[in-house]
Short mmCIF file of C-alpha atoms and ligand atoms in Angstrom, two decimals:
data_model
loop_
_atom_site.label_atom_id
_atom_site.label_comp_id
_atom_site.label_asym_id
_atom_site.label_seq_id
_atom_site.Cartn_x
_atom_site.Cartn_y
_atom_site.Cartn_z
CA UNK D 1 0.00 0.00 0.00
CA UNK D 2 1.81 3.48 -0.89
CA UNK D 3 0.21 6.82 1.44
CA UNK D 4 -0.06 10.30 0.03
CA UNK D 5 2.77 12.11 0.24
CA UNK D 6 2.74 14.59 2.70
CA UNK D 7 4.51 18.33 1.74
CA UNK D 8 5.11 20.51 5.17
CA UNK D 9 6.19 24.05 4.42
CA UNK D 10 8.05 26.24 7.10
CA UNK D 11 7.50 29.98 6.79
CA UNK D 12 9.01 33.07 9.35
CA UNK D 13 11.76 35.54 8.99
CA UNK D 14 15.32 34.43 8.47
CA UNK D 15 16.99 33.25 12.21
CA UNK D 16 13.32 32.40 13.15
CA UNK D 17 14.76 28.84 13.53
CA UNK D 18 13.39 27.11 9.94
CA UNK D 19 16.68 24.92 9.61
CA UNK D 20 16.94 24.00 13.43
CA UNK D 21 13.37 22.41 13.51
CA UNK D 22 13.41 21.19 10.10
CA UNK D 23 16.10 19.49 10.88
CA UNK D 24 14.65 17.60 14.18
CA UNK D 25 10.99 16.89 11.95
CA UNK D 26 13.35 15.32 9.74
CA UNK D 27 14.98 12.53 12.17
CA UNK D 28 11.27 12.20 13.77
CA UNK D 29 9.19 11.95 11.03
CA UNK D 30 12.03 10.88 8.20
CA UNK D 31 11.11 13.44 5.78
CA UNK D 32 13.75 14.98 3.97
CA UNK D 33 14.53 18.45 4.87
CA UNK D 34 14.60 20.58 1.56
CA UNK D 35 15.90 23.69 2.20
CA UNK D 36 16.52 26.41 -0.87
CA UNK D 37 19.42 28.54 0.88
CA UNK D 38 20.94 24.95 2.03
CA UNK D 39 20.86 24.08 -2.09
CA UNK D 40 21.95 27.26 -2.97
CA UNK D 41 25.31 27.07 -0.57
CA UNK D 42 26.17 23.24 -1.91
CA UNK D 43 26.07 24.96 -5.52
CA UNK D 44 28.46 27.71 -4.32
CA UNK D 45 30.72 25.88 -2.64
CA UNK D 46 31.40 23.80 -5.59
CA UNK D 47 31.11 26.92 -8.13
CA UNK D 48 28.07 25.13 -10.21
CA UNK D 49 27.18 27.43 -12.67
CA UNK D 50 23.87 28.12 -10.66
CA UNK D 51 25.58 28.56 -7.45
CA UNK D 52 27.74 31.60 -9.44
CA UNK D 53 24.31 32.82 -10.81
CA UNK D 54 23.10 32.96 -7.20
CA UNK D 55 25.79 34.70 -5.63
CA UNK D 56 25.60 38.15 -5.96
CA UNK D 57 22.03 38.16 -4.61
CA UNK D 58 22.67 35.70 -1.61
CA UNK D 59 25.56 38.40 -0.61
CA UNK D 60 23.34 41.62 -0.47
CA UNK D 61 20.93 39.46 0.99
CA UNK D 62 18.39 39.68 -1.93
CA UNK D 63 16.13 37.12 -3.05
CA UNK D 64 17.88 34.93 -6.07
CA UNK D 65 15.35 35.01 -8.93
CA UNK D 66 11.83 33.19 -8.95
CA UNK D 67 13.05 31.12 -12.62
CA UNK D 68 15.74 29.85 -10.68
CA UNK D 69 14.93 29.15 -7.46
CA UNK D 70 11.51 27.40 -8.72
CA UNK D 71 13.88 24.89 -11.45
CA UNK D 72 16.27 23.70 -8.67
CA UNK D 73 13.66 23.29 -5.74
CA UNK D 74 11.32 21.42 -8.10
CA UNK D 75 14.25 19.13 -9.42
CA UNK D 76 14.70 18.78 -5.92
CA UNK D 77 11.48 17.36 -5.17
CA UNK D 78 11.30 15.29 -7.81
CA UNK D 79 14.52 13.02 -6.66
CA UNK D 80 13.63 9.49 -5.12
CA UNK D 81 14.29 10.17 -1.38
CA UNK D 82 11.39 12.98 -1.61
CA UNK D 83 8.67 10.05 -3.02
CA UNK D 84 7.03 10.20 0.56
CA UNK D 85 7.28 14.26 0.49
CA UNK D 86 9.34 16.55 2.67
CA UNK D 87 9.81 19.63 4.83
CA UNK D 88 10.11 22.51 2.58
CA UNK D 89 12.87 25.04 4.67
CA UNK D 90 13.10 28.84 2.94
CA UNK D 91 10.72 27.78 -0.29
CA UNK D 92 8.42 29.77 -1.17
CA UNK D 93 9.60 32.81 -0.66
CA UNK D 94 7.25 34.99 -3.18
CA UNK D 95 3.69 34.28 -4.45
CA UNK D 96 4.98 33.14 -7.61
CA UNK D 97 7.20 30.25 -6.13
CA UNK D 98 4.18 29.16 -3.85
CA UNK D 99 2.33 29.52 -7.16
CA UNK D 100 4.58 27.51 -9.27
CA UNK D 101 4.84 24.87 -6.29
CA UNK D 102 0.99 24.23 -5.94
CA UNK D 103 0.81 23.93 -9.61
CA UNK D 104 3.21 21.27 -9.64
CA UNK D 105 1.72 19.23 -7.18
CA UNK D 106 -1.67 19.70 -8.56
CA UNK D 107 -0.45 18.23 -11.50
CA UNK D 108 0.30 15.01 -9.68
CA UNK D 109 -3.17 15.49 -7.48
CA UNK D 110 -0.87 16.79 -4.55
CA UNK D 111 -0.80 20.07 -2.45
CA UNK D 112 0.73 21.54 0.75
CA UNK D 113 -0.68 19.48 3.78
CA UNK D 114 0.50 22.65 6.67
CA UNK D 115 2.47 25.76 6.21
CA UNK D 116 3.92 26.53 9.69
CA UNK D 117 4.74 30.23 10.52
CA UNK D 118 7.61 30.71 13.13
CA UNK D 119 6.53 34.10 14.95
CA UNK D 120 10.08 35.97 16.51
CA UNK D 121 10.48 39.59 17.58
CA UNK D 122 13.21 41.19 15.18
CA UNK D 123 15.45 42.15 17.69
CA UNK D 124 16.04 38.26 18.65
CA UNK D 125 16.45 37.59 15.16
CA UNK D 126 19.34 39.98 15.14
CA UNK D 127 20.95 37.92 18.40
CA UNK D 128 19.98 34.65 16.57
CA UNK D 129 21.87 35.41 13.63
CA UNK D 130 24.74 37.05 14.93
CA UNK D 131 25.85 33.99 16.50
CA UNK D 132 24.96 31.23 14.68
CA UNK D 133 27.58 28.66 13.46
CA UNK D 134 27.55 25.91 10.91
CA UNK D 135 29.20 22.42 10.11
CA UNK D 136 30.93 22.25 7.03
CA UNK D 137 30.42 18.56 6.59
CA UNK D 138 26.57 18.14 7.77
CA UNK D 139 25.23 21.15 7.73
CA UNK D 140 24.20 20.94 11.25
CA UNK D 141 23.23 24.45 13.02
CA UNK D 142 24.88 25.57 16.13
CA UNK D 143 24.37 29.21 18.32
CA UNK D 144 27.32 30.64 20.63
CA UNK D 145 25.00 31.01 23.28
CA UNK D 146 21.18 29.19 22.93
CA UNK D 147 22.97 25.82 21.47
CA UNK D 148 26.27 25.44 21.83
CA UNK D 149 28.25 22.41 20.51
CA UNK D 150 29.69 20.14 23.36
CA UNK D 151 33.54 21.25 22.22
CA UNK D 152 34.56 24.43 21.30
CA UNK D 153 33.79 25.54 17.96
CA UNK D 154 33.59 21.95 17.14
CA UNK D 155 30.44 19.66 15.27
CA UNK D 156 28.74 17.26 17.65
CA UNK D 157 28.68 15.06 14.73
CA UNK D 158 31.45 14.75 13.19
CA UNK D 159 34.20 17.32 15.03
CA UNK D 160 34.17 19.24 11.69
CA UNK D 161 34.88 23.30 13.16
CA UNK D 162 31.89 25.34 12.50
CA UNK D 163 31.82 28.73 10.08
CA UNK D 164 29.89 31.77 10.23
CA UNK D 165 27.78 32.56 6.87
CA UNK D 166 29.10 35.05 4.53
CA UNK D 167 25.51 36.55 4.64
CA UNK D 168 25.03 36.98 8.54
CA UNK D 169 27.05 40.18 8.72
CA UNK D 170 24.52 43.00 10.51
CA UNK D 171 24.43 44.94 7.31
CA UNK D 172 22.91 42.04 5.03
CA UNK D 173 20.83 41.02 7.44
CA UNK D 174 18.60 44.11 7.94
CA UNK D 175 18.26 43.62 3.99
CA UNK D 176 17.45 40.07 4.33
CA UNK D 177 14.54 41.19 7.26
CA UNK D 178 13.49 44.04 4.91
CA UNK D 179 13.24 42.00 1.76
CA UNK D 180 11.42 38.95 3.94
CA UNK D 181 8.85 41.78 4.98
CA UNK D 182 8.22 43.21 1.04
CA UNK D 183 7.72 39.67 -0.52
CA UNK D 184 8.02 36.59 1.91
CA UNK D 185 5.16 37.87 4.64
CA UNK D 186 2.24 37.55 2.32
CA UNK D 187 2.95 34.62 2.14
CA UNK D 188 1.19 33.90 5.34
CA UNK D 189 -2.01 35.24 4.44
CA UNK D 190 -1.67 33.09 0.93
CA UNK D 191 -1.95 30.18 3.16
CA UNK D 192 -4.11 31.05 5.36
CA UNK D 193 -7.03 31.52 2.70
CA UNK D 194 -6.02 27.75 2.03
CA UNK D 195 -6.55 26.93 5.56
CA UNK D 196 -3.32 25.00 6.11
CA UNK D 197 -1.50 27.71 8.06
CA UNK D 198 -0.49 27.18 11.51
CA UNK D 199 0.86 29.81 13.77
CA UNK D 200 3.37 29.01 16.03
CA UNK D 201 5.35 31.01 19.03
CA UNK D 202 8.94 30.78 17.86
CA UNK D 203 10.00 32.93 20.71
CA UNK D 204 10.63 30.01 23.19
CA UNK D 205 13.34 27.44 23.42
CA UNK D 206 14.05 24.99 20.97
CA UNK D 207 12.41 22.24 22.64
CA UNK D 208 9.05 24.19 23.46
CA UNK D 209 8.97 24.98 19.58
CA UNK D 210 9.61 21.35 18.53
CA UNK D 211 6.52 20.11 20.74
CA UNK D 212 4.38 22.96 19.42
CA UNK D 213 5.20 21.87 15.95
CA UNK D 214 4.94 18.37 16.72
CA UNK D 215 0.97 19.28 17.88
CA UNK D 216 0.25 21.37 14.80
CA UNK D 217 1.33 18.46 12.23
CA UNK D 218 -0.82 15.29 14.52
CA UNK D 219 -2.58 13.79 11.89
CA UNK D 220 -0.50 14.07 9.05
CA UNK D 221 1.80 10.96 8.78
CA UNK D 222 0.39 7.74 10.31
P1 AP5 W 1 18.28 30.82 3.76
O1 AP5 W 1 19.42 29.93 3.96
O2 AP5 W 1 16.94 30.23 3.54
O3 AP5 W 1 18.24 31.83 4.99
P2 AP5 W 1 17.00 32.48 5.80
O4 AP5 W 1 15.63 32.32 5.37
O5 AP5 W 1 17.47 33.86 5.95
O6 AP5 W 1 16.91 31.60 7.03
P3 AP5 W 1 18.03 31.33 7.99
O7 AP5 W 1 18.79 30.11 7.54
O8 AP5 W 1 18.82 32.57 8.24
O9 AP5 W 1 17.23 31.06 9.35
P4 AP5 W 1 16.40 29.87 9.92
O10 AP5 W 1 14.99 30.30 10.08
O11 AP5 W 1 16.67 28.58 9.21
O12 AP5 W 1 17.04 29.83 11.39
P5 AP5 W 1 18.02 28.79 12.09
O13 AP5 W 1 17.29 27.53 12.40
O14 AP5 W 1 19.31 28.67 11.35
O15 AP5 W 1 18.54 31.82 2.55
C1 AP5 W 1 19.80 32.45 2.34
C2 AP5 W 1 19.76 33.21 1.02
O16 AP5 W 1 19.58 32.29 -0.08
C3 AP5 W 1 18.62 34.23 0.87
O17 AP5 W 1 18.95 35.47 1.44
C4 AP5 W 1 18.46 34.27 -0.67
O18 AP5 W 1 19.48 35.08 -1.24
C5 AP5 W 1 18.71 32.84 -1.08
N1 AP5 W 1 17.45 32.07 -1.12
C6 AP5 W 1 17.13 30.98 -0.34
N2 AP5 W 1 15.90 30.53 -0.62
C7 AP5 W 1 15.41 31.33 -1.60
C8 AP5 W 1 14.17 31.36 -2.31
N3 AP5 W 1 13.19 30.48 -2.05
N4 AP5 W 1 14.00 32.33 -3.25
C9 AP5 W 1 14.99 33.21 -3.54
N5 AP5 W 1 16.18 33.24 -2.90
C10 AP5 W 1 16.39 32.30 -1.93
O19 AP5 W 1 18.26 29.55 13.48
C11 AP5 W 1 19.03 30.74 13.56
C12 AP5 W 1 19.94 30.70 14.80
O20 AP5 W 1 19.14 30.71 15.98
C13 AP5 W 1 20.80 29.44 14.92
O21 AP5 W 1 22.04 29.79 15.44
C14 AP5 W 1 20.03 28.53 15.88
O22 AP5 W 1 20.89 27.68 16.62
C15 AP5 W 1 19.34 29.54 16.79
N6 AP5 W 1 17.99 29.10 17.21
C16 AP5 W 1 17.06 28.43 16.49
N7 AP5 W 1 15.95 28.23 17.20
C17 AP5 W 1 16.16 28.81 18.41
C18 AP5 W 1 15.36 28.96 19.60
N8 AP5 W 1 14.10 28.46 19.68
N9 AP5 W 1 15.89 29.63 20.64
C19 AP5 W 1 17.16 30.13 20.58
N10 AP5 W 1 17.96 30.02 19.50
C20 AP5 W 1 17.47 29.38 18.43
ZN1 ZN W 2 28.68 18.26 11.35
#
């Protein structure tokens, strides 16, 4: 017997914590976690022709463009491991990506089972993002202060030593918060009028939003 697939999308301003919790739903409900910025970052690191495309946007902290973005996430989603669905992490961003997504999975008699939206004060963002820190080798999220690795500066993982991102510098990331209010934020009313949004308090610690999320999606996967 196969089951629907089920397609979870995560919504909020960057640093809300998207990545941190995708990442847990993905070990407890073994969805992959699809996130565009995490695509975008492979494809720079290896200087793909996209990831040199993307670039110049991803440094001012601008949105790369819809064509794009919509071509690599769906090629994304078409890839075996993604047959049961996923956790979509920083996609859609505009109305025409959520656009361009539905119609794709109405095409296969699909659609977006719960868009969650993170709800965070801008001046923790600003605290958030200042001092998160990354793994090299798995991608895994880290913050100086609210989740700190077990050794210094070091993966829990794999010991890999964690890097800053080129595009939380202060500067880029009043851009980013300016450019998530102009065309990310209606968003939330787009899926809202579908009646799949969820609102959720992102404002607490990490284990009080994983249990809130945890409620919001009962039902979804057997
Ligand atoms: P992307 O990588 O998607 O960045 P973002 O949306 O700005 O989101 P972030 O990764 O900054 O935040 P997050 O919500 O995942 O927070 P996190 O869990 O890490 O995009 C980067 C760029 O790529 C864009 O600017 C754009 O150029 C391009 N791009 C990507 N997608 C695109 C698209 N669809 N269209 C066009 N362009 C696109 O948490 C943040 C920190 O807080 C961490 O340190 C974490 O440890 C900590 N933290 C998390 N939760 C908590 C908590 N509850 N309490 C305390 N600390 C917490
Ligand atoms: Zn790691």
């Amino acid at each position: 017997m196969t089951t629907k697939p089920v397609y979870i999308v995560l919504l909020g301003p960057p640093g809300s914590g998207k990545g941190t919790q995708a990442d847990i739903l993905q070990e407890r409900l073994g969805l992959p976690h699809v996130a565009s910025g995490d695509l975008f970052r492979y494809n720079l690191k290896n200087k793909t022709p996209l990831g040199l495309k993307a670039k110049s946007y991803m440094d001012r902290g601008d949105l790369v463009p819809d064509d794009i973005t919509i071509a690599m996430v769906l090629d994304r989603l078409a890839r075996p491991d993604c047959a049961r669905g996923a956790i979509l992490d920083g996609f859609p961003r505009t109305i025409a990506q959520a656009e361009a997504l539905d119609a794709a999975l109405a095409d296969k008699g699909l659609a977006i089972d719960r868009a969650v939206n993170f709800v965070v004060p801008d001046a923790v963002i600003v605290e958030r993002i200042t001092g998160r820190r990354i793994c090299p080798v798995c991608g895994a999220t880290y913050h100086v202060t609210f989740n700190p690795p077990k050794d210094d500066n070091r993966c829990d993982r794999d010991g890999a030593e964690l890097y800053q991102r080129d595009d939380d510098k202060p500067e880029t990331v009043r851009n980013r918060l300016k450019v998530y209010r102009e065309l990310t934020a209606p968003l939330v009313d787009y899926y809202r009028a579908k009646a799949v949004l969820v609102e959720i308090d992102g404002n607490r610690p990490i284990e009080a939003v994983t249990e809130a999320l945890l409620q919001a999606l009962q039902g979804l996967l057997a």
